[in-house]
Amino acid sequence: MKLVIINYGSGNLHSVNKAFEAVNNNLENPYEIIVTNTPSEILNADKLVLPGVGAFQDCKNAIHKIDGLFESLEQVVIGEKKAFMGICVGMQLLAEKSLEFGECEGFGWIPGEVIKIEAPADYKIPHMGWNEVTFRNHELLNNISQNTDFYFVHSYYFRTQKNENCIATTKYPNPITAAVLKENIYGTQFHPEKSHNNGKQIITNFLEWEPS
Amino acid sequence: MLKKRIIPCLDVDRGRVVKGVNFVDLIDAGDPVEQAKIYNSEGADELCFLDITASSDDRETLFEVVKKTAENCFIPLTVGGGVRTIDDISRLLHHGADKVSINTAAVENIDLVAKAAKKYGSSTIVIAVDAKKNGDKSWNIFTHGGRKPTDIDALEYCIEVANLGAGEILLTSMDRDGTKIGFDNELLSTVSSSIDIPVIASGGVGNLEHFVEGVLKGGASALLAASIFHFGEYSIKDVKTYLAEQNIAVRI
């Protein structure tokens, strides 16, 4: 089984790769982890991970700059319904559009838009640090207790159009989407690769997940 | 609720910890990776390396340390010291740093802040500010590891870099650094109340109450300490337990 981590120059690629490797090494049947941006390798993936930090538009442009990258992703994720996980901006890209630095279209795989966090004046932006997550029961959140802390760094968040696509939230002090899910497409706003043991559990759950 | 972060900071010289504590189980007290692992397991919310290597020829050792730390510690890692160019930032991130802190280079070339934030995202760029009091509610910044004075006002500078896209300010009081008499909470609250981005308190912490004051009086989002942890006076756990007892939200 092949797990592809998409390399389009994202700053957290190394951290994501190392965390997935660490978890993968403890699996009974480890994946072959491939860090790549080559369409032919992406087309052979069984699972995919899209990291992302920085501005929405920059990430999107970086993906589209690589010939055939987006098309191969679309084929594997939408066409063949392979398990996909986006992290931070990699998750926000799933939205229809983002309002960060003007309007920018996303992948449009999950209905909703990425908007600025609205918080009272005494709340710092970016929302940076460890915050509690509550969630709907799902195998992707196995062995995680309600109100577990995860590491967040962001100023914008994914407001899903449908409640059913938001499977986890945090509060700052208003509710903020912490994880999205639509069929085989999953994403976390927080950084599992930086969330210590609970983050590793999130990665384990994704590696064990078989979307129906 | 968002937790207040406790960040141990390690000074690293040519790949070795300068002021390391002799933890009981430590194989090599001078190895930053070993120290980082201990802090990681004790519940540190982030780690910070400050590279004080004088010669750029010896910088390669730092990359190896960052790489190994990132392979072992799955919490955010900030690396600073001698970061001067976009290429420096890129290399640190490539080796596994999550954030890069910039001090002198940002003062000398303020455009670097905007460029770096645009390229790597605000959340990746920490601006380290060394400030020294020069009057009533007024502080000037110093560069070159606190050796070179400037006539730049600390508050104005922090506001400027925040507007340019810095993700965080690491604010060190030079008056308090090494004194163990507590953070300069006046400096912290003056800056923190004037900018939207988080402020990390640094310099002067000597006991558990100082951490509490940094949050309640200084308005800090995170608290950085070096020697108090290295010399084993308090563990990360001691600090967090005490903060929790004072009803300050921490990750236990």
Short mmCIF file of C-alpha atoms in Angstrom, two decimals:
data_model
loop_
_atom_site.label_atom_id
_atom_site.label_comp_id
_atom_site.label_asym_id
_atom_site.label_seq_id
_atom_site.Cartn_x
_atom_site.Cartn_y
_atom_site.Cartn_z
CA MET A 1 0.00 0.00 0.00
CA LYS A 2 1.30 3.41 -0.95
CA LEU A 3 0.81 6.60 1.00
CA VAL A 4 1.68 9.69 -0.97
CA ILE A 5 2.51 12.96 0.76
CA ILE A 6 2.15 15.71 -1.81
CA ASN A 7 5.27 17.85 -2.16
CA TYR A 8 4.54 21.27 -3.58
CA GLY A 9 7.05 23.14 -1.44
CA SER A 10 4.91 23.53 1.67
CA GLY A 11 6.88 24.61 4.73
CA ASN A 12 5.59 21.82 6.96
CA LEU A 13 6.32 19.00 4.51
CA HIS A 14 9.29 17.74 6.53
CA SER A 15 7.38 17.70 9.83
CA VAL A 16 4.42 15.94 8.28
CA ASN A 17 6.64 13.37 6.62
CA LYS A 18 8.57 12.63 9.83
CA ALA A 19 5.41 12.26 11.91
CA PHE A 20 3.80 9.91 9.37
CA GLU A 21 7.00 7.88 9.18
CA ALA A 22 7.20 7.58 12.97
CA VAL A 23 3.60 6.35 13.19
CA ASN A 24 3.89 4.15 10.12
CA ASN A 25 6.94 2.34 11.52
CA ASN A 26 4.78 1.06 14.37
CA LEU A 27 2.08 -0.38 12.15
CA GLU A 28 1.79 -4.08 11.61
CA ASN A 29 1.52 -3.52 7.88
CA PRO A 30 3.36 -0.30 7.21
CA TYR A 31 2.75 1.74 4.10
CA GLU A 32 5.34 2.67 1.58
CA ILE A 33 5.50 6.43 2.14
CA ILE A 34 6.34 8.46 -0.93
CA VAL A 35 6.90 12.22 -0.90
CA THR A 36 6.30 13.39 -4.43
CA ASN A 37 4.65 15.79 -6.85
CA THR A 38 4.82 13.44 -9.83
CA PRO A 39 1.36 12.77 -11.29
CA SER A 40 2.17 9.15 -12.23
CA GLU A 41 3.07 8.35 -8.61
CA ILE A 42 0.02 10.15 -7.29
CA LEU A 43 -2.17 8.08 -9.60
CA ASN A 44 -0.77 4.93 -7.93
CA ALA A 45 -1.46 6.14 -4.38
CA ASP A 46 -3.74 4.27 -2.00
CA LYS A 47 -3.88 7.17 0.42
CA LEU A 48 -2.93 10.82 0.08
CA VAL A 49 -1.85 13.57 2.43
CA LEU A 50 -1.79 17.25 1.49
CA PRO A 51 0.14 19.45 3.92
CA GLY A 52 -0.05 23.23 3.81
CA VAL A 53 1.04 26.36 5.61
CA GLY A 54 1.01 29.96 4.55
CA ALA A 55 -1.51 31.81 2.45
CA PHE A 56 -4.35 29.95 0.71
CA GLN A 57 -3.70 31.53 -2.67
CA ASP A 58 0.06 30.85 -2.56
CA CYS A 59 -0.56 27.18 -1.77
CA LYS A 60 -3.14 26.86 -4.51
CA ASN A 61 -0.87 28.54 -7.05
CA ALA A 62 2.04 26.31 -6.05
CA ILE A 63 -0.09 23.22 -6.67
CA HIS A 64 -1.35 24.44 -10.03
CA LYS A 65 2.15 25.39 -11.12
CA ILE A 66 3.12 21.72 -11.14
CA ASP A 67 1.98 20.18 -14.40
CA GLY A 68 -0.76 17.59 -13.96
CA LEU A 69 -0.61 17.61 -10.14
CA PHE A 70 -4.13 18.84 -9.49
CA GLU A 71 -5.62 16.71 -12.26
CA SER A 72 -4.02 13.56 -10.87
CA LEU A 73 -5.22 14.42 -7.37
CA GLU A 74 -8.74 14.94 -8.64
CA GLN A 75 -8.72 11.64 -10.45
CA VAL A 76 -7.54 9.64 -7.43
CA VAL A 77 -9.62 11.44 -4.79
CA ILE A 78 -12.84 12.29 -6.64
CA GLY A 79 -12.72 9.64 -9.39
CA GLU A 80 -11.36 6.66 -7.45
CA LYS A 81 -12.37 7.81 -3.96
CA LYS A 82 -9.04 7.06 -2.32
CA ALA A 83 -8.65 8.22 1.29
CA PHE A 84 -7.39 11.80 1.44
CA MET A 85 -6.24 13.94 4.34
CA GLY A 86 -5.53 17.66 4.15
CA ILE A 87 -3.71 19.43 6.97
CA CYS A 88 -4.19 23.11 7.85
CA VAL A 89 -4.17 25.01 4.54
CA GLY A 90 -4.20 21.57 2.88
CA MET A 91 -7.61 21.17 4.51
CA GLN A 92 -8.80 24.68 3.72
CA LEU A 93 -8.06 24.11 0.02
CA LEU A 94 -10.96 21.63 -0.05
CA ALA A 95 -13.41 24.53 0.23
CA GLU A 96 -15.12 26.19 -2.70
CA LYS A 97 -13.39 29.47 -2.04
CA SER A 98 -11.30 31.48 0.39
CA LEU A 99 -11.61 35.16 1.26
CA GLU A 100 -7.97 35.46 2.37
CA PHE A 101 -6.27 38.32 0.42
CA GLY A 102 -9.29 38.70 -1.86
CA GLU A 103 -11.41 35.89 -3.21
CA CYS A 104 -9.68 32.73 -4.41
CA GLU A 105 -11.23 29.51 -5.63
CA GLY A 106 -10.46 26.27 -3.81
CA PHE A 107 -10.79 22.66 -4.94
CA GLY A 108 -14.51 22.79 -4.21
CA TRP A 109 -14.55 19.22 -2.88
CA ILE A 110 -16.45 20.14 0.28
CA PRO A 111 -19.10 22.90 0.19
CA GLY A 112 -18.20 25.98 2.21
CA GLU A 113 -15.78 28.84 2.36
CA VAL A 114 -12.65 29.89 4.19
CA ILE A 115 -13.20 33.08 6.17
CA LYS A 116 -11.36 35.19 8.74
CA ILE A 117 -11.70 34.13 12.36
CA GLU A 118 -14.03 36.54 14.11
CA ALA A 119 -13.10 36.99 17.74
CA PRO A 120 -13.38 39.72 20.37
CA ALA A 121 -10.60 42.33 20.37
CA ASP A 122 -8.71 40.75 23.25
CA TYR A 123 -8.32 37.48 21.33
CA LYS A 124 -5.02 37.25 19.48
CA ILE A 125 -5.01 36.43 15.76
CA PRO A 126 -3.52 34.08 14.54
CA HIS A 127 -5.27 31.52 16.72
CA MET A 128 -1.99 29.94 17.76
CA GLY A 129 -1.36 27.17 20.26
CA TRP A 130 -3.09 24.23 21.90
CA ASN A 131 -6.86 24.26 22.02
CA GLU A 132 -9.55 21.76 22.95
CA VAL A 133 -11.35 19.82 20.28
CA THR A 134 -14.81 18.30 20.54
CA PHE A 135 -16.01 15.95 17.86
CA ARG A 136 -18.64 13.64 16.52
CA ASN A 137 -17.84 9.98 16.99
CA HIS A 138 -16.00 8.61 14.01
CA GLU A 139 -13.24 6.06 13.54
CA LEU A 140 -10.91 8.89 12.48
CA LEU A 141 -11.13 10.06 16.09
CA ASN A 142 -10.74 6.67 17.73
CA ASN A 143 -8.87 6.64 21.05
CA ILE A 144 -9.11 10.40 21.39
CA SER A 145 -11.00 11.84 24.36
CA GLN A 146 -13.42 14.73 23.95
CA ASN A 147 -11.74 18.09 24.74
CA THR A 148 -8.26 16.86 23.89
CA ASP A 149 -5.81 19.67 23.03
CA PHE A 150 -4.38 19.94 19.53
CA TYR A 151 -1.96 22.46 18.05
CA PHE A 152 -3.51 25.15 15.85
CA VAL A 153 -1.96 28.00 13.86
CA HIS A 154 -4.31 29.93 11.59
CA SER A 155 -6.13 33.19 11.04
CA TYR A 156 -8.81 31.86 8.67
CA TYR A 157 -11.08 28.88 9.06
CA PHE A 158 -13.27 26.62 6.94
CA ARG A 159 -16.96 27.36 7.48
CA THR A 160 -18.65 24.34 5.97
CA GLN A 161 -21.98 24.88 4.30
CA LYS A 162 -23.37 21.66 5.75
CA ASN A 163 -23.08 20.75 9.42
CA GLU A 164 -22.57 17.11 8.47
CA ASN A 165 -19.18 17.95 6.88
CA CYS A 166 -17.85 19.48 10.09
CA ILE A 167 -16.91 16.58 12.36
CA ALA A 168 -14.84 18.44 14.96
CA THR A 169 -14.73 21.95 16.36
CA THR A 170 -12.72 24.10 18.74
CA LYS A 171 -13.71 27.36 20.41
CA TYR A 172 -12.02 30.75 20.15
CA PRO A 173 -14.44 31.78 21.73
CA ASN A 174 -16.81 31.16 18.82
CA PRO A 175 -16.89 27.69 17.28
CA ILE A 176 -14.20 27.05 14.67
CA THR A 177 -14.08 24.01 12.38
CA ALA A 178 -11.31 21.68 13.55
CA ALA A 179 -11.90 18.81 11.12
CA VAL A 180 -13.97 18.21 8.00
CA LEU A 181 -15.13 14.99 6.40
CA LYS A 182 -17.00 14.11 3.26
CA GLU A 183 -16.95 10.47 2.28
CA ASN A 184 -13.26 9.69 1.55
CA ILE A 185 -12.12 13.32 1.97
CA TYR A 186 -10.86 14.33 5.41
CA GLY A 187 -9.01 17.34 6.72
CA THR A 188 -7.82 18.81 10.01
CA GLN A 189 -7.30 22.48 10.74
CA PHE A 190 -4.94 21.58 13.57
CA HIS A 191 -1.51 20.06 13.01
CA PRO A 192 -1.48 16.39 14.02
CA GLU A 193 2.24 16.30 13.17
CA LYS A 194 2.81 18.90 15.91
CA SER A 195 0.27 17.64 18.44
CA HIS A 196 2.49 15.15 20.25
CA ASN A 197 0.95 11.78 21.17
CA ASN A 198 -2.64 12.73 20.39
CA GLY A 199 -1.50 13.94 17.00
CA LYS A 200 0.16 10.58 16.39
CA GLN A 201 -3.13 8.91 17.27
CA ILE A 202 -4.91 11.04 14.66
CA ILE A 203 -2.33 9.93 12.09
CA THR A 204 -2.71 6.28 13.17
CA ASN A 205 -6.47 6.56 12.74
CA PHE A 206 -6.05 7.94 9.24
CA LEU A 207 -3.61 5.19 8.29
CA GLU A 208 -6.05 2.57 9.55
CA TRP A 209 -9.10 4.20 8.00
CA GLU A 210 -10.92 2.49 5.17
CA PRO A 211 -13.59 4.86 3.89
CA SER A 212 -16.66 2.91 2.85
CA MET B 1 -9.98 27.43 25.66
CA LEU B 2 -6.64 28.30 24.09
CA LYS B 3 -3.84 27.31 26.45
CA LYS B 4 -0.96 29.45 27.62
CA ARG B 5 2.18 27.89 26.18
CA ILE B 6 5.30 26.99 28.13
CA ILE B 7 8.40 27.03 25.94
CA PRO B 8 11.82 25.89 27.13
CA CYS B 9 14.65 27.51 25.21
CA LEU B 10 18.05 25.94 24.60
CA ASP B 11 21.13 27.94 23.69
CA VAL B 12 23.10 25.95 21.16
CA ASP B 13 26.75 26.59 20.27
CA ARG B 14 28.29 24.54 17.46
CA GLY B 15 25.64 21.88 17.96
CA ARG B 16 26.03 21.66 21.73
CA VAL B 17 23.81 22.93 24.54
CA VAL B 18 25.52 25.75 26.39
CA LYS B 19 23.71 25.62 29.71
CA GLY B 20 22.29 22.13 30.03
CA VAL B 21 21.00 20.47 33.12
CA ASN B 22 22.21 17.06 34.11
CA PHE B 23 18.95 15.19 33.86
CA VAL B 24 19.25 11.84 35.55
CA ASP B 25 18.51 9.73 32.51
CA LEU B 26 20.42 11.85 30.10
CA ILE B 27 23.06 10.04 28.10
CA ASP B 28 24.67 13.25 26.92
CA ALA B 29 23.72 16.48 28.70
CA GLY B 30 25.31 18.56 25.97
CA ASP B 31 23.22 17.04 23.22
CA PRO B 32 20.32 19.38 22.35
CA VAL B 33 18.36 16.50 20.86
CA GLU B 34 18.48 14.59 24.15
CA GLN B 35 17.43 17.70 26.10
CA ALA B 36 14.63 18.38 23.64
CA LYS B 37 13.34 14.83 24.03
CA ILE B 38 13.09 15.27 27.78
CA TYR B 39 11.21 18.56 27.48
CA ASN B 40 8.96 16.98 24.89
CA SER B 41 8.08 14.10 27.21
CA GLU B 42 7.62 16.47 30.17
CA GLY B 43 4.86 18.29 28.34
CA ALA B 44 6.55 21.34 26.81
CA ASP B 45 4.14 23.03 24.41
CA GLU B 46 6.86 24.06 22.02
CA LEU B 47 10.65 24.04 21.86
CA CYS B 48 13.00 26.86 21.04
CA PHE B 49 16.63 26.67 19.93
CA LEU B 50 18.74 29.77 19.94
CA ASP B 51 21.89 29.23 17.91
CA ILE B 52 24.74 31.29 19.31
CA THR B 53 27.42 29.80 17.08
CA ALA B 54 29.70 32.67 16.17
CA SER B 55 31.22 31.32 12.99
CA SER B 56 29.02 30.67 10.00
CA ASP B 57 31.36 27.79 9.10
CA ASP B 58 29.96 25.88 12.04
CA ARG B 59 26.30 26.47 11.14
CA GLU B 60 25.94 23.05 9.53
CA THR B 61 25.93 21.46 12.98
CA LEU B 62 22.71 23.31 13.78
CA PHE B 63 20.90 21.87 10.78
CA GLU B 64 21.76 18.37 11.91
CA VAL B 65 20.45 19.16 15.42
CA VAL B 66 17.22 20.59 14.01
CA LYS B 67 16.77 17.58 11.76
CA LYS B 68 17.25 15.07 14.56
CA THR B 69 15.00 17.00 16.91
CA ALA B 70 12.23 17.13 14.34
CA GLU B 71 12.52 13.38 13.89
CA ASN B 72 12.01 12.81 17.60
CA CYS B 73 9.83 15.61 18.97
CA PHE B 74 6.38 16.10 17.53
CA ILE B 75 5.71 19.55 18.93
CA PRO B 76 6.44 22.91 17.30
CA LEU B 77 10.11 23.84 17.07
CA THR B 78 11.27 27.44 16.73
CA VAL B 79 14.86 28.08 15.70
CA GLY B 80 16.60 31.43 15.84
CA GLY B 81 20.05 32.97 15.92
CA GLY B 82 21.94 34.16 12.88
CA VAL B 83 18.93 34.04 10.55
CA ARG B 84 19.66 36.68 7.94
CA THR B 85 18.15 35.69 4.60
CA ILE B 86 15.18 33.95 3.01
CA ASP B 87 17.60 31.15 2.19
CA ASP B 88 18.50 30.76 5.91
CA ILE B 89 14.79 30.45 6.72
CA SER B 90 14.23 28.00 3.92
CA ARG B 91 17.10 25.75 5.07
CA LEU B 92 15.89 25.70 8.68
CA LEU B 93 12.33 24.85 7.63
CA HIS B 94 13.65 22.22 5.27
CA HIS B 95 15.53 20.58 8.15
CA GLY B 96 12.41 20.47 10.30
CA ALA B 97 11.99 23.80 12.09
CA ASP B 98 8.35 24.88 12.25
CA LYS B 99 9.02 28.53 12.96
CA VAL B 100 12.06 30.67 12.49
CA SER B 101 12.88 33.59 14.70
CA ILE B 102 14.57 36.64 13.23
CA ASN B 103 16.21 39.37 15.25
CA THR B 104 19.01 41.61 13.89
CA ALA B 105 18.29 40.95 10.21
CA ALA B 106 14.70 42.18 10.60
CA VAL B 107 15.90 45.43 12.16
CA GLU B 108 18.50 46.02 9.48
CA ASN B 109 16.20 45.02 6.65
CA ILE B 110 12.55 45.39 7.60
CA ASP B 111 11.48 44.16 4.13
CA LEU B 112 12.68 40.71 5.13
CA VAL B 113 9.72 40.42 7.53
CA ALA B 114 7.11 40.94 4.82
CA LYS B 115 8.98 38.79 2.32
CA ALA B 116 9.40 35.91 4.75
CA ALA B 117 5.79 36.10 5.95
CA LYS B 118 4.51 36.10 2.40
CA LYS B 119 6.70 33.19 1.35
CA TYR B 120 6.26 30.92 4.37
CA GLY B 121 3.15 32.24 6.10
CA SER B 122 2.91 34.56 9.07
CA SER B 123 2.69 31.68 11.50
CA THR B 124 6.21 30.61 10.54
CA ILE B 125 7.85 33.95 11.23
CA VAL B 126 8.68 34.93 14.80
CA ILE B 127 10.28 38.31 15.33
CA ALA B 128 12.64 38.31 18.30
CA VAL B 129 12.93 41.68 20.00
CA ASP B 130 15.52 42.52 22.66
CA ALA B 131 14.27 45.57 24.52
CA LYS B 132 15.85 47.75 27.20
CA LYS B 133 14.08 50.39 29.24
CA ASN B 134 15.10 53.97 28.52
CA GLY B 135 12.43 55.90 30.38
CA ASP B 136 8.86 55.80 31.59
CA LYS B 137 6.98 53.20 29.53
CA SER B 138 9.61 53.47 26.85
CA TRP B 139 12.02 50.83 25.60
CA ASN B 140 14.63 50.75 22.85
CA ILE B 141 15.64 47.69 20.92
CA PHE B 142 19.11 46.20 20.74
CA THR B 143 20.54 44.01 17.99
CA HIS B 144 23.44 41.57 17.65
CA GLY B 145 22.47 39.47 20.64
CA GLY B 146 21.92 42.53 22.81
CA ARG B 147 25.33 44.02 22.13
CA LYS B 148 24.37 46.84 19.81
CA PRO B 149 21.99 49.63 20.88
CA THR B 150 19.60 51.33 18.46
CA ASP B 151 17.35 54.34 18.82
CA ILE B 152 14.35 52.33 17.63
CA ASP B 153 11.36 52.36 19.95
CA ALA B 154 10.38 48.81 20.91
CA LEU B 155 6.63 49.36 20.83
CA GLU B 156 6.66 51.11 17.46
CA TYR B 157 8.88 48.39 16.05
CA CYS B 158 6.60 45.61 17.30
CA ILE B 159 3.57 47.32 15.79
CA GLU B 160 5.42 47.69 12.50
CA VAL B 161 6.54 44.07 12.21
CA ALA B 162 3.07 42.88 13.23
CA ASN B 163 1.61 44.94 10.38
CA LEU B 164 4.19 43.50 7.99
CA GLY B 165 3.01 39.97 8.71
CA ALA B 166 5.03 38.65 11.66
CA GLY B 167 3.15 35.81 13.34
CA GLU B 168 4.48 36.28 16.84
CA ILE B 169 6.77 38.50 18.88
CA LEU B 170 9.38 36.90 21.12
CA LEU B 171 9.92 39.79 23.53
CA THR B 172 12.99 39.66 25.74
CA SER B 173 13.62 42.21 28.44
CA MET B 174 17.34 42.88 28.55
CA ASP B 175 16.93 44.53 31.95
CA ARG B 176 15.46 41.33 33.36
CA ASP B 177 17.34 38.66 31.42
CA GLY B 178 19.34 36.55 33.84
CA THR B 179 18.11 38.43 36.95
CA LYS B 180 15.45 35.93 38.06
CA ILE B 181 13.31 38.78 39.42
CA GLY B 182 10.44 38.21 37.00
CA PHE B 183 9.41 39.24 33.49
CA ASP B 184 9.18 42.95 32.64
CA ASN B 185 5.40 42.85 32.74
CA GLU B 186 5.07 46.53 31.95
CA LEU B 187 6.95 46.00 28.70
CA LEU B 188 4.92 42.88 27.93
CA SER B 189 1.53 44.45 28.58
CA THR B 190 2.44 47.63 26.70
CA VAL B 191 3.32 45.62 23.59
CA SER B 192 0.72 42.89 23.98
CA SER B 193 -2.17 45.34 24.33
CA SER B 194 -1.06 47.24 21.23
CA ILE B 195 -0.81 44.38 18.72
CA ASP B 196 -3.10 41.56 17.62
CA ILE B 197 -0.46 38.85 17.31
CA PRO B 198 0.70 36.71 20.26
CA VAL B 199 3.57 37.85 22.46
CA ILE B 200 6.00 35.37 24.01
CA ALA B 201 7.41 36.61 27.32
CA SER B 202 11.13 36.15 27.83
CA GLY B 203 13.79 37.25 30.28
CA GLY B 204 13.80 37.27 34.06
CA VAL B 205 11.69 34.35 35.17
CA GLY B 206 12.97 32.97 38.49
CA ASN B 207 10.04 31.28 40.21
CA LEU B 208 6.60 29.86 39.56
CA GLU B 209 4.77 33.06 40.50
CA HIS B 210 6.66 34.90 37.75
CA PHE B 211 5.00 32.68 35.13
CA VAL B 212 1.58 33.58 36.53
CA GLU B 213 2.43 37.30 36.49
CA GLY B 214 3.63 37.07 32.89
CA VAL B 215 0.14 35.93 31.91
CA LEU B 216 -2.00 38.01 34.25
CA LYS B 217 0.02 41.24 34.34
CA GLY B 218 2.01 40.94 31.12
CA GLY B 219 -0.78 39.54 28.96
CA ALA B 220 1.63 37.05 27.37
CA SER B 221 0.29 34.22 25.20
CA ALA B 222 3.35 32.09 25.87
CA LEU B 223 6.16 32.01 28.39
CA LEU B 224 9.72 31.20 27.47
CA ALA B 225 12.37 30.21 29.97
CA ALA B 226 15.87 28.82 29.82
CA SER B 227 17.91 28.52 32.97
CA ILE B 228 14.99 27.83 35.33
CA PHE B 229 14.44 24.59 33.45
CA HIS B 230 18.03 23.77 32.59
CA PHE B 231 19.26 23.92 36.13
CA GLY B 232 16.42 21.69 37.22
CA GLU B 233 14.91 24.17 39.67
CA TYR B 234 11.48 23.54 38.22
CA SER B 235 10.18 21.08 35.68
CA ILE B 236 7.73 21.94 32.93
CA LYS B 237 5.20 19.93 34.89
CA ASP B 238 5.78 22.03 38.05
CA VAL B 239 5.08 25.20 36.08
CA LYS B 240 1.96 23.85 34.44
CA THR B 241 0.56 22.43 37.65
CA TYR B 242 1.08 25.77 39.39
CA LEU B 243 -0.51 27.74 36.55
CA ALA B 244 -3.49 25.39 36.54
CA GLU B 245 -3.91 25.91 40.29
CA GLN B 246 -4.10 29.65 39.60
CA ASN B 247 -6.87 28.97 37.05
CA ILE B 248 -4.68 29.68 34.05
CA ALA B 249 -5.49 27.34 31.16
CA VAL B 250 -2.55 25.09 30.33
CA ARG B 251 -2.21 21.79 28.52
CA ILE B 252 -1.65 19.16 31.18
#
